[in-house]
């Protein structure tokens, strides 16, 4: 097909233009000034490129990727073609939105999580979710070989010879009993440990157990007021030791049956930690022959002696709260320390009296301890009836329930007793009930609003607290005018969705383990931790409440609005107690703790080591 005349006419022109452009370019770059022009043009191109096209896709972005999550990385990758300014503005908008959805919270090593004043999703959703995720990540050895290696990793030495039997009787889903309360005593040589233990024997409200050749003996001291409790505990403990004594080495130990006996001076605790770190032993020859065992420097003159010099209690101040903080919750699986929170010394009858002064690290066993005690924890064999759990969750009343004996306590101020203080807070006739406090009130969209309310305004219809008897030696006649009393036959723990486990020294108070078995959700407020509480997880198996009860209204309102969460935690606690805190759990705890203590008691410590399992 012949070409168009117009097209033929334009072809030479195009050719000339192209050829002319090449000639111009040659003259421009290859002429006398061509090198200088080439250098200037190259510099100009590089500046334009780095100014408009390479604004840190690998520099600044890479640092941001290291600080952000995988989800952020994927999101920023999809934005690679956008300008840097636009992507940065979008990230800032996302962070602002996320902060509105998720309230800012601060977790600190004092055991509290502090929530800022933010109108967003209720913070307890995240507190509970974080606790449950942590439980899922907990490692539980499934074989004795794994348990051996885990023990070596944690404590730096083989388990005691009683460990295989302990592992065999413990259900696979149950946590391994902790022996951490023993390691404060590891630097004590066997001769000094035995000397200090002998000085404890015969103390009021204690029992001494002797294990020799696999058989258990001993028991409570001679008749004394209240010693029927000690003898009852001694009998139950002996029955269990008859089943496991053959796996334990020879030893003897003294057990306090009422309250912790051994607050430890901070300097003594630090010195023991240094000796343990250096692998050294402290024996009778180092202790000396004076009355204080050579440790007069460790005299315990005041409760604050248990605290470090830079702790708030020794500075005379409380931890300064940020003005935006509206409410605090307990998140740690350990008791709050009065060293970090000085006001706690005034919120427990335990600290109202004079501090015991041993001057040495006496190896006293107990069923509970505070953050400043060095008592060795043992599982308590329950001697009372278990609460029935036949009432289904849907038929339980949505109230917080408690029954127990009344006591004026050992202080002139009866409100130092926690249950007295809580009941007074809920009595609008008392001056204690007049103050308002921040309360997070749930809304239907999972958010909350902050309100200033008096506790009795929110809790008066949601709690059922009453005394059933008098647990005080001096009598409680005048308490009837200020507190509610009911007949002991009216106790119906299993009828309530929420039951209160509160600090008390009465042997008739229902235990943490019994409350878990009831199938109700346990709300626990105490500065004490026992063997079972140390194995349970807050916000997973029970709900921790602060000793001043400032978080109680917020927590009760949240549980009431989220019944499915309350039921889930109650069920988890009941399953844990049923499968792990029964007779087999008590035997496992005794084998773990006494097996390790037996190694410390005898001169040949390595003779009590477990042999490495054959793979």
Coordinates of C-alpha atoms in Angstrom, one line a residue:
X1 CA 0.0 0.0 0.0
X2 CA 1.5 3.4 -1.0
X3 CA 2.3 5.7 1.8
X4 CA 0.4 9.0 2.3
X5 CA 2.0 12.1 0.8
X6 CA 1.6 13.9 4.2
X7 CA 3.5 11.1 6.0
X8 CA 6.3 11.1 3.4
X9 CA 6.6 14.9 3.8
X10 CA 7.0 14.7 7.6
X11 CA 9.5 11.8 7.7
X12 CA 12.6 13.8 6.7
X13 CA 11.7 16.5 9.2
X14 CA 11.5 14.0 12.1
X15 CA 14.8 12.5 11.0
X16 CA 16.4 15.9 10.9
X17 CA 15.1 16.8 14.4
X18 CA 16.4 13.6 15.9
X19 CA 19.7 14.0 14.2
X20 CA 19.9 17.6 15.2
X21 CA 19.2 16.8 18.9
X22 CA 22.0 14.3 19.0
X23 CA 24.4 16.9 17.5
X24 CA 23.3 19.5 20.0
X25 CA 23.8 17.0 22.9
X26 CA 27.3 16.1 21.6
X27 CA 28.3 19.8 21.4
X28 CA 26.8 20.4 24.9
X29 CA 28.6 17.6 26.7
X30 CA 31.7 17.0 24.6
X31 CA 32.7 20.6 23.9
X32 CA 35.3 22.6 25.7
X33 CA 33.0 23.1 28.7
X34 CA 31.3 19.7 28.5
X35 CA 32.9 18.2 31.5
X36 CA 31.9 21.0 33.8
X37 CA 28.3 20.9 32.4
X38 CA 28.2 17.1 32.9
X39 CA 29.3 17.4 36.5
X40 CA 26.8 20.1 37.3
X41 CA 23.9 18.2 35.7
X42 CA 24.8 15.0 37.6
X43 CA 24.8 16.9 40.9
X44 CA 21.5 18.5 40.1
X45 CA 19.9 15.0 39.3
X46 CA 21.3 13.5 42.5
X47 CA 19.9 16.4 44.6
X48 CA 16.5 16.1 43.0
X49 CA 16.4 12.4 43.5
X50 CA 17.2 12.5 47.2
X51 CA 15.0 15.5 47.8
X52 CA 11.8 14.2 46.2
X53 CA 12.1 10.4 45.7
X54 CA 14.3 9.0 48.5
X55 CA 13.1 10.5 51.8
X56 CA 14.3 7.5 53.9
X57 CA 12.4 4.5 52.7
X58 CA 15.2 2.4 54.3
X59 CA 16.7 4.7 56.9
X60 CA 13.8 6.2 59.0
X61 CA 11.3 3.5 57.9
X62 CA 13.6 0.7 59.1
X63 CA 14.0 2.2 62.5
X64 CA 10.2 2.6 62.7
X65 CA 9.7 -1.0 61.6
X66 CA 11.9 -2.2 64.5
X67 CA 9.8 -0.4 67.0
X68 CA 6.4 -1.4 65.6
X69 CA 4.5 -4.6 65.2
X70 CA 4.2 -6.9 62.2
X71 CA 0.7 -5.4 61.5
X72 CA 2.3 -1.9 61.3
X73 CA 4.9 -3.2 58.9
X74 CA 2.4 -4.7 56.5
X75 CA 0.4 -1.5 56.6
X76 CA 3.4 0.7 55.9
X77 CA 4.5 -1.6 53.1
X78 CA 1.2 -0.9 51.3
X79 CA 1.8 2.8 51.7
X80 CA 5.3 2.7 50.1
X81 CA 4.2 4.7 47.0
X82 CA 2.7 7.5 49.1
X83 CA 4.8 10.4 50.1
X84 CA 6.6 10.3 53.5
X85 CA 4.6 13.2 54.8
X86 CA 1.2 11.6 54.1
X87 CA 2.3 8.2 55.6
X88 CA 3.5 9.9 58.8
X89 CA 0.3 11.9 59.2
X90 CA -1.7 8.7 58.8
X91 CA 0.3 6.9 61.4
X92 CA -0.2 9.7 63.9
X93 CA -4.0 9.5 63.3
X94 CA -3.9 5.8 63.9
X95 CA -2.0 6.1 67.1
X96 CA -4.4 8.7 68.4
X97 CA -7.4 6.5 67.5
X98 CA -5.8 3.4 69.2
X99 CA -5.2 5.5 72.3
X100 CA -8.8 6.3 72.4
X101 CA -9.9 2.7 72.0
X102 CA -7.3 1.4 74.5
X103 CA -6.9 3.5 77.6
X104 CA -3.4 4.3 78.6
X105 CA -2.3 2.0 81.5
X106 CA 1.0 1.9 83.5
X107 CA 2.2 -1.3 85.0
X108 CA 4.8 -0.8 87.7
X109 CA 6.9 -3.1 89.9
X110 CA 5.0 -2.1 93.0
X111 CA 2.3 -4.5 91.9
X112 CA -0.3 -2.0 90.6
X113 CA -1.6 -1.1 87.2
X114 CA -2.7 2.6 87.0
X115 CA -5.4 3.7 84.6
X116 CA -5.5 7.2 83.2
X117 CA -8.6 9.3 82.9
X118 CA -9.7 8.4 79.4
X119 CA -13.2 7.8 77.9
X120 CA -12.5 4.6 76.1
X121 CA -13.0 0.8 76.4
X122 CA -13.1 -0.4 80.0
X123 CA -9.5 -1.1 81.1
X124 CA -10.5 -4.3 82.9
X125 CA -11.0 -6.0 79.5
X126 CA -7.3 -5.6 78.9
X127 CA -6.2 -6.4 82.4
X128 CA -8.0 -9.7 82.2
X129 CA -6.9 -10.5 78.7
X130 CA -3.2 -9.8 79.6
X131 CA -3.5 -12.2 82.6
X132 CA -5.1 -14.9 80.6
X133 CA -2.5 -14.6 77.8
X134 CA 0.3 -14.9 80.4
X135 CA -1.2 -18.1 81.8
X136 CA -1.3 -19.6 78.3
X137 CA 2.4 -19.0 77.9
X138 CA 3.3 -20.6 81.3
X139 CA 5.5 -23.6 80.8
X140 CA 4.5 -26.8 82.6
X141 CA 6.9 -29.8 82.2
X142 CA 5.1 -32.9 80.9
X143 CA 7.9 -35.4 81.7
X144 CA 10.2 -36.0 84.7
X145 CA 13.1 -35.2 82.3
X146 CA 11.7 -31.8 81.4
X147 CA 10.9 -31.2 85.1
X148 CA 14.5 -32.0 86.0
X149 CA 15.9 -29.6 83.4
X150 CA 13.4 -26.8 84.4
X151 CA 14.5 -27.1 88.0
X152 CA 18.1 -26.9 87.1
X153 CA 17.5 -23.8 85.0
X154 CA 15.5 -22.1 87.8
X155 CA 17.5 -23.0 90.8
X156 CA 20.9 -24.0 89.4
X157 CA 21.0 -27.4 91.0
X158 CA 19.3 -30.8 90.7
X159 CA 15.9 -31.3 92.4
X160 CA 15.7 -33.1 95.7
X161 CA 15.3 -36.9 95.8
X162 CA 11.6 -36.6 96.6
X163 CA 11.0 -34.8 93.3
X164 CA 10.0 -37.9 91.2
X165 CA 7.3 -38.9 93.7
X166 CA 6.0 -35.4 93.9
X167 CA 5.9 -35.2 90.1
X168 CA 4.1 -38.5 89.8
X169 CA 1.2 -37.7 92.1
X170 CA 0.6 -34.1 90.7
X171 CA -1.9 -33.9 87.9
X172 CA -0.4 -32.8 84.5
X173 CA -2.5 -29.7 84.4
X174 CA -1.4 -28.5 87.8
X175 CA 1.4 -26.0 88.5
X176 CA 4.6 -27.2 90.0
X177 CA 4.7 -26.2 93.7
X178 CA 7.2 -23.3 94.3
X179 CA 10.0 -23.6 96.8
X180 CA 11.2 -20.0 96.4
X181 CA 10.4 -19.2 100.1
X182 CA 13.2 -21.6 101.1
X183 CA 16.0 -20.0 99.2
X184 CA 16.5 -17.2 101.6
X185 CA 17.8 -19.8 104.0
X186 CA 20.2 -21.6 101.5
X187 CA 23.4 -19.8 102.8
X188 CA 22.8 -21.1 106.4
X189 CA 25.0 -24.1 107.1
X190 CA 23.2 -27.2 108.4
X191 CA 24.6 -26.8 112.0
X192 CA 23.3 -23.2 112.2
X193 CA 20.0 -24.1 110.7
X194 CA 19.5 -26.8 113.2
X195 CA 20.5 -24.5 116.1
X196 CA 18.0 -21.8 115.0
X197 CA 15.2 -24.3 114.6
X198 CA 15.7 -25.7 118.1
X199 CA 15.3 -22.2 119.5
X200 CA 11.8 -22.1 118.0
X201 CA 10.5 -25.3 119.5
X202 CA 7.8 -24.9 122.2
X203 CA 6.8 -21.4 121.1
X204 CA 3.1 -20.5 121.6
X205 CA 0.8 -21.6 118.8
X206 CA 3.4 -23.7 117.0
X207 CA 3.8 -27.4 116.3
X208 CA 7.1 -29.3 115.8
X209 CA 7.2 -32.2 113.4
X210 CA 10.1 -34.8 113.3
X211 CA 10.7 -37.1 110.4
X212 CA 13.1 -39.9 111.0
X213 CA 13.6 -43.0 108.9
X214 CA 10.5 -42.2 106.9
X215 CA 8.2 -41.9 109.9
X216 CA 6.6 -38.7 111.3
X217 CA 6.2 -37.8 114.9
X218 CA 6.0 -34.8 117.3
X219 CA 3.0 -32.4 117.4
X220 CA 1.7 -29.4 119.2
X221 CA 2.9 -27.9 122.5
X222 CA 1.2 -28.8 125.8
X223 CA -2.3 -27.5 126.6
X224 CA -2.7 -23.8 126.1
X225 CA -5.7 -21.6 125.2
X226 CA -6.3 -22.0 121.5
X227 CA -4.0 -25.0 121.1
X228 CA -6.9 -27.2 120.1
X229 CA -6.5 -25.6 116.7
X230 CA -2.8 -26.5 116.6
X231 CA -3.5 -30.1 117.6
X232 CA -6.2 -30.4 115.0
X233 CA -3.8 -29.2 112.3
X234 CA -1.1 -31.4 113.6
X235 CA -3.3 -34.5 113.4
X236 CA -4.3 -33.8 109.8
X237 CA -0.6 -33.1 108.8
X238 CA 0.6 -36.3 110.4
X239 CA -1.9 -38.4 108.5
X240 CA -0.6 -37.0 105.2
X241 CA 3.0 -37.3 106.2
X242 CA 2.4 -41.0 106.9
X243 CA 1.7 -41.4 103.2
X244 CA 4.8 -39.5 101.9
X245 CA 7.3 -39.7 104.8
X246 CA 9.2 -42.6 103.2
X247 CA 10.3 -40.2 100.4
X248 CA 11.7 -37.5 102.7
X249 CA 15.1 -37.3 104.4
X250 CA 15.5 -37.0 108.2
X251 CA 14.5 -33.5 109.4
X252 CA 12.5 -31.6 112.0
X253 CA 10.7 -28.3 111.5
X254 CA 8.5 -25.9 113.5
X255 CA 5.3 -24.6 112.1
X256 CA 3.3 -21.5 113.2
X257 CA -0.4 -22.2 113.0
X258 CA -1.8 -18.7 113.5
X259 CA 0.2 -16.0 111.6
X260 CA 3.7 -15.4 110.1
X261 CA 6.5 -15.1 112.7
X262 CA 9.6 -13.9 110.9
X263 CA 9.8 -10.4 109.4
X264 CA 13.2 -10.2 107.8
X265 CA 15.4 -7.0 108.1
X266 CA 16.3 -5.7 104.7
X267 CA 20.1 -5.8 105.5
X268 CA 19.8 -9.5 106.5
X269 CA 17.9 -10.3 103.3
X270 CA 20.5 -8.6 101.2
X271 CA 23.4 -10.3 103.0
X272 CA 21.8 -13.7 102.5
X273 CA 21.4 -12.9 98.8
X274 CA 25.1 -12.0 98.5
X275 CA 26.2 -15.2 100.2
X276 CA 23.9 -17.2 98.0
X277 CA 25.3 -15.5 94.9
X278 CA 28.9 -16.2 96.0
X279 CA 28.1 -19.8 97.0
X280 CA 29.3 -19.3 100.6
X281 CA 27.9 -20.8 103.8
X282 CA 27.2 -19.1 107.2
X283 CA 27.7 -21.6 110.1
X284 CA 28.0 -21.6 113.8
X285 CA 31.7 -20.7 113.7
X286 CA 30.9 -17.5 111.8
X287 CA 27.8 -16.6 113.9
X288 CA 29.6 -16.6 117.2
X289 CA 28.4 -17.4 120.7
X290 CA 26.5 -14.3 121.8
X291 CA 22.7 -14.3 122.3
X292 CA 22.0 -12.9 118.9
X293 CA 24.1 -15.4 117.1
X294 CA 26.5 -12.8 116.1
X295 CA 23.8 -10.9 114.2
X296 CA 23.1 -8.0 116.6
X297 CA 23.3 -5.7 113.5
X298 CA 20.0 -7.4 112.4
X299 CA 17.9 -6.4 115.4
X300 CA 14.3 -5.8 114.2
X301 CA 13.3 -2.6 116.1
X302 CA 10.6 -1.4 113.8
X303 CA 8.5 -2.7 110.8
X304 CA 10.4 -0.3 108.6
X305 CA 13.6 -2.2 109.2
X306 CA 12.3 -4.7 106.6
X307 CA 12.5 -2.0 103.9
X308 CA 15.3 -0.5 101.9
X309 CA 16.6 3.0 102.8
X310 CA 15.2 4.4 99.5
X311 CA 11.8 2.9 99.9
X312 CA 8.9 5.4 100.3
X313 CA 8.2 4.2 103.9
X314 CA 11.7 5.4 105.0
X315 CA 11.3 8.6 103.1
X316 CA 8.1 9.4 104.9
X317 CA 6.1 9.7 101.6
X318 CA 3.7 7.7 99.5
X319 CA 4.3 7.0 95.8
X320 CA 3.3 10.2 94.1
X321 CA 0.4 9.5 91.7
X322 CA 0.0 11.2 88.4
X323 CA -2.9 13.7 88.4
X324 CA -4.6 11.9 85.5
X325 CA -4.7 8.5 87.2
X326 CA -8.3 7.7 88.1
X327 CA -8.2 4.1 89.5
X328 CA -5.6 1.4 90.3
X329 CA -5.8 -2.4 90.2
X330 CA -3.5 -5.1 91.5
X331 CA -1.8 -7.1 88.7
X332 CA 1.1 -8.9 90.5
X333 CA 0.9 -12.4 91.7
X334 CA 2.4 -11.4 95.1
X335 CA 1.2 -9.4 98.1
X336 CA 1.6 -5.7 98.0
X337 CA 4.6 -4.4 100.0
X338 CA 4.0 -1.8 102.8
X339 CA 7.6 -0.7 102.0
X340 CA 6.4 0.7 98.7
X341 CA 2.9 1.7 100.0
X342 CA 3.4 3.0 103.6
X343 CA -0.3 3.4 104.2
X344 CA -0.6 -0.4 104.2
X345 CA 1.0 -0.4 107.7
X346 CA -2.2 1.2 109.0
X347 CA -4.6 -1.1 107.0
X348 CA -3.8 -4.4 108.7
X349 CA -4.1 -5.5 112.3
X350 CA -0.9 -7.6 111.8
X351 CA 1.2 -4.5 111.7
X352 CA -0.6 -2.7 114.6
X353 CA 1.5 -4.5 117.3
X354 CA 5.2 -4.5 118.0
X355 CA 7.4 -6.3 115.4
X356 CA 9.0 -9.6 116.5
X357 CA 12.7 -9.3 117.0
X358 CA 14.6 -12.6 116.4
X359 CA 17.8 -10.9 115.2
X360 CA 18.6 -14.0 113.2
X361 CA 17.1 -15.8 110.2
X362 CA 15.0 -18.4 112.0
X363 CA 13.6 -21.2 109.7
X364 CA 10.0 -21.0 110.8
X365 CA 7.3 -22.5 108.6
X366 CA 3.8 -20.9 108.2
X367 CA 0.7 -21.1 106.2
X368 CA 1.0 -17.5 105.0
X369 CA 3.4 -14.6 104.7
X370 CA 3.4 -10.9 103.8
X371 CA 5.8 -9.2 101.4
X372 CA 8.3 -8.5 104.3
X373 CA 8.2 -12.0 105.9
X374 CA 10.7 -14.8 105.5
X375 CA 8.4 -17.6 106.7
X376 CA 8.6 -20.8 104.7
X377 CA 5.2 -21.6 103.1
X378 CA 3.5 -25.0 103.5
X379 CA 0.1 -26.0 102.2
X380 CA -2.6 -25.9 104.8
X381 CA -4.6 -29.2 105.3
X382 CA -8.2 -28.0 105.5
X383 CA -9.9 -29.3 108.6
X384 CA -13.4 -28.0 108.0
X385 CA -16.2 -29.0 105.6
X386 CA -16.0 -27.9 102.0
X387 CA -18.7 -25.5 100.8
X388 CA -21.2 -27.3 98.5
X389 CA -21.2 -26.2 94.9
X390 CA -24.6 -27.6 93.7
X391 CA -26.1 -24.2 92.8
X392 CA -25.6 -23.4 89.1
X393 CA -24.2 -20.0 88.1
X394 CA -27.5 -18.7 86.7
X395 CA -29.3 -19.3 89.9
X396 CA -26.8 -17.5 92.1
X397 CA -27.5 -14.1 93.5
X398 CA -25.4 -11.2 92.0
X399 CA -24.1 -10.1 95.4
X400 CA -20.8 -10.1 97.2
X401 CA -21.1 -12.4 100.2
X402 CA -19.1 -12.8 103.5
X403 CA -19.7 -14.4 106.9
X404 CA -17.2 -14.7 109.7
X405 CA -16.4 -14.0 113.3
X406 CA -16.1 -10.4 114.7
X407 CA -13.0 -9.0 116.2
X408 CA -11.8 -5.7 117.6
X409 CA -8.2 -6.6 116.7
X410 CA -5.1 -5.8 118.7
X411 CA -5.2 -2.1 118.1
X412 CA -7.2 0.7 119.8
X413 CA -8.6 1.4 116.4
X414 CA -11.1 -1.3 115.4
X415 CA -11.0 -0.1 111.8
X416 CA -7.5 -1.5 111.4
X417 CA -9.3 -4.9 111.0
X418 CA -10.1 -5.1 107.3
X419 CA -13.6 -6.5 107.5
X420 CA -14.6 -3.9 110.1
X421 CA -13.3 -1.1 107.8
X422 CA -15.2 -2.4 104.8
X423 CA -18.5 -2.7 106.7
X424 CA -18.0 0.8 108.1
X425 CA -17.4 2.1 104.6
X426 CA -20.7 0.7 103.5
X427 CA -22.6 2.2 106.5
X428 CA -23.8 5.7 105.6
X429 CA -24.2 6.5 109.3
X430 CA -20.4 6.4 109.7
X431 CA -18.2 9.3 108.9
X432 CA -16.0 6.9 106.9
X433 CA -18.7 6.6 104.2
X434 CA -18.9 10.4 103.5
X435 CA -15.9 10.6 101.1
X436 CA -16.3 10.3 97.3
X437 CA -14.0 8.4 95.1
X438 CA -13.5 7.7 91.4
X439 CA -15.6 4.9 90.0
X440 CA -15.5 3.5 86.4
X441 CA -19.2 2.9 85.5
X442 CA -19.6 0.6 82.5
X443 CA -21.7 1.5 79.5
X444 CA -23.5 -0.7 77.0
X445 CA -20.8 -0.3 74.3
X446 CA -17.9 -1.8 76.5
X447 CA -16.8 1.7 77.3
X448 CA -17.0 3.5 80.7
X449 CA -17.4 6.9 82.3
X450 CA -15.7 8.2 85.4
X451 CA -18.0 9.2 88.2
X452 CA -17.4 10.5 91.7
X453 CA -19.5 8.4 94.1
X454 CA -19.7 7.4 97.7
X455 CA -19.0 3.6 98.1
X456 CA -22.3 2.9 99.9
X457 CA -24.3 4.5 97.1
X458 CA -23.1 1.8 94.7
X459 CA -22.5 -1.2 97.0
X460 CA -25.3 -1.1 99.6
X461 CA -27.5 -3.3 97.4
X462 CA -24.7 -5.4 96.0
X463 CA -23.0 -6.7 99.1
X464 CA -24.1 -9.0 102.0
X465 CA -21.7 -8.8 104.8
X466 CA -22.3 -9.9 108.4
X467 CA -20.7 -11.3 111.5
X468 CA -21.8 -14.7 112.8
X469 CA -20.0 -14.8 116.2
X470 CA -17.4 -13.2 118.3
X471 CA -13.8 -14.2 117.7
X472 CA -12.3 -11.7 120.2
X473 CA -11.2 -12.8 123.7
X474 CA -12.3 -9.4 125.2
X475 CA -15.9 -9.8 123.8
X476 CA -17.8 -8.0 121.0
X477 CA -20.9 -6.8 122.9
X478 CA -20.4 -3.2 121.9
X479 CA -19.9 -4.2 118.3
X480 CA -23.6 -5.2 117.9
X481 CA -24.5 -1.5 117.9
X482 CA -22.3 -0.7 114.9
X483 CA -22.2 -3.9 112.8
X484 CA -24.6 -6.5 111.5
X485 CA -24.8 -9.9 113.2
X486 CA -26.7 -13.0 111.9
X487 CA -27.1 -16.6 113.1
X488 CA -24.3 -18.9 112.0
X489 CA -26.8 -21.3 110.5
X490 CA -27.7 -18.7 107.9
X491 CA -24.3 -19.0 106.0
X492 CA -25.0 -19.6 102.4
X493 CA -21.8 -19.0 100.5
X494 CA -22.9 -21.1 97.5
X495 CA -25.9 -18.9 96.9
X496 CA -23.9 -15.8 95.8
X497 CA -22.0 -15.2 92.6
X498 CA -19.3 -13.3 94.4
X499 CA -17.7 -14.3 97.7
X500 CA -15.1 -12.3 99.7
X501 CA -11.8 -13.7 100.9
X502 CA -10.5 -11.1 103.4
X503 CA -7.6 -11.0 105.8
X504 CA -8.5 -12.6 109.1
X505 CA -6.7 -14.4 111.9
X506 CA -9.6 -16.6 113.0
X507 CA -9.4 -20.3 112.4
X508 CA -13.1 -20.4 111.6
X509 CA -12.8 -18.1 108.6
X510 CA -13.5 -19.9 105.3
X511 CA -10.3 -20.5 103.4
X512 CA -9.3 -19.4 99.9
X513 CA -9.3 -23.0 98.7
X514 CA -12.8 -23.7 100.0
X515 CA -14.2 -20.5 98.4
X516 CA -12.8 -21.5 95.0
X517 CA -14.5 -24.9 95.3
X518 CA -17.9 -23.2 95.8
X519 CA -18.1 -22.3 92.2
X520 CA -18.5 -18.6 93.0
X521 CA -16.1 -15.9 91.9
X522 CA -13.6 -15.2 94.7
X523 CA -12.8 -11.5 95.3
X524 CA -9.7 -11.5 97.5
X525 CA -8.4 -8.6 99.7
X526 CA -5.4 -9.4 101.8
X527 CA -1.7 -8.4 102.5
X528 CA -1.1 -12.1 103.0
X529 CA -0.3 -14.9 100.5
X530 CA -0.7 -18.6 101.3
X531 CA 0.6 -21.6 99.5
X532 CA -2.5 -22.0 97.3
X533 CA -2.8 -18.3 96.4
X534 CA 0.8 -18.4 95.2
X535 CA -0.2 -21.0 92.6
X536 CA -3.4 -19.3 91.5
X537 CA -3.3 -16.4 89.0
X538 CA -5.1 -13.1 89.6
X539 CA -7.7 -12.2 87.1
X540 CA -7.6 -15.8 85.8
X541 CA -8.7 -17.8 88.9
X542 CA -9.8 -15.0 91.3
X543 CA -10.1 -11.2 91.4
X544 CA -7.6 -9.2 93.6
X545 CA -9.0 -6.3 95.6
X546 CA -6.8 -3.5 97.1
X547 CA -6.6 -3.4 101.0
X548 CA -8.3 0.1 101.0
X549 CA -11.2 -1.3 98.8
X550 CA -10.9 1.7 96.5
X551 CA -11.3 -0.5 93.4
X552 CA -14.1 -2.6 94.8
X553 CA -17.0 -0.5 93.3
X554 CA -15.4 -0.4 89.9
X555 CA -14.8 -4.2 89.9
X556 CA -18.2 -5.2 91.1
X557 CA -19.9 -2.9 88.5
X558 CA -17.7 -4.4 85.7
X559 CA -18.5 -8.0 86.8
X560 CA -22.2 -7.3 87.0
X561 CA -22.1 -5.9 83.4
X562 CA -20.0 -8.7 82.1
X563 CA -21.5 -11.8 83.6
X564 CA -19.9 -14.2 81.1
X565 CA -16.4 -13.0 82.2
X566 CA -17.3 -13.5 85.9
X567 CA -18.5 -17.0 85.2
X568 CA -15.4 -17.9 83.2
X569 CA -13.0 -16.8 86.0
X570 CA -15.2 -18.5 88.7
X571 CA -15.1 -21.8 86.7
X572 CA -11.4 -21.6 86.1
X573 CA -10.8 -21.1 89.9
X574 CA -13.1 -24.0 90.8
X575 CA -11.4 -26.3 88.3
X576 CA -7.9 -25.4 89.7
X577 CA -8.9 -26.0 93.3
X578 CA -10.7 -29.3 92.5
X579 CA -7.9 -30.8 90.4
X580 CA -4.8 -29.3 92.1
X581 CA -5.6 -28.2 95.7
X582 CA -6.9 -31.5 97.0
X583 CA -5.1 -34.2 99.0
X584 CA -2.8 -35.0 96.1
X585 CA -1.9 -31.3 95.9
X586 CA -1.1 -31.1 99.6
X587 CA 1.1 -34.2 99.4
X588 CA 2.9 -32.7 96.3
X589 CA 3.5 -29.5 98.2
X590 CA 4.9 -31.2 101.2
X591 CA 7.2 -33.4 99.1
X592 CA 8.5 -30.3 97.2
X593 CA 9.1 -28.0 100.2
X594 CA 10.2 -30.6 102.8
X595 CA 12.3 -32.5 100.3
X596 CA 14.3 -29.3 99.6
X597 CA 14.4 -28.3 103.3
X598 CA 15.7 -31.8 104.1
X599 CA 18.7 -31.3 101.9
X600 CA 19.5 -28.0 103.7
X601 CA 19.0 -29.7 107.1
X602 CA 21.5 -32.5 106.6
X603 CA 25.3 -32.1 106.3
X604 CA 25.6 -34.0 103.0
X605 CA 23.4 -31.8 100.8
X606 CA 24.4 -33.4 97.6
X607 CA 23.4 -36.8 99.0
X608 CA 19.8 -35.6 98.7
X609 CA 20.0 -34.8 95.0
X610 CA 17.8 -36.4 92.4
X611 CA 19.7 -38.5 89.8
X612 CA 19.4 -37.2 86.3
X613 CA 16.7 -39.2 84.4
X614 CA 17.9 -41.5 81.7
X615 CA 16.6 -40.5 78.3

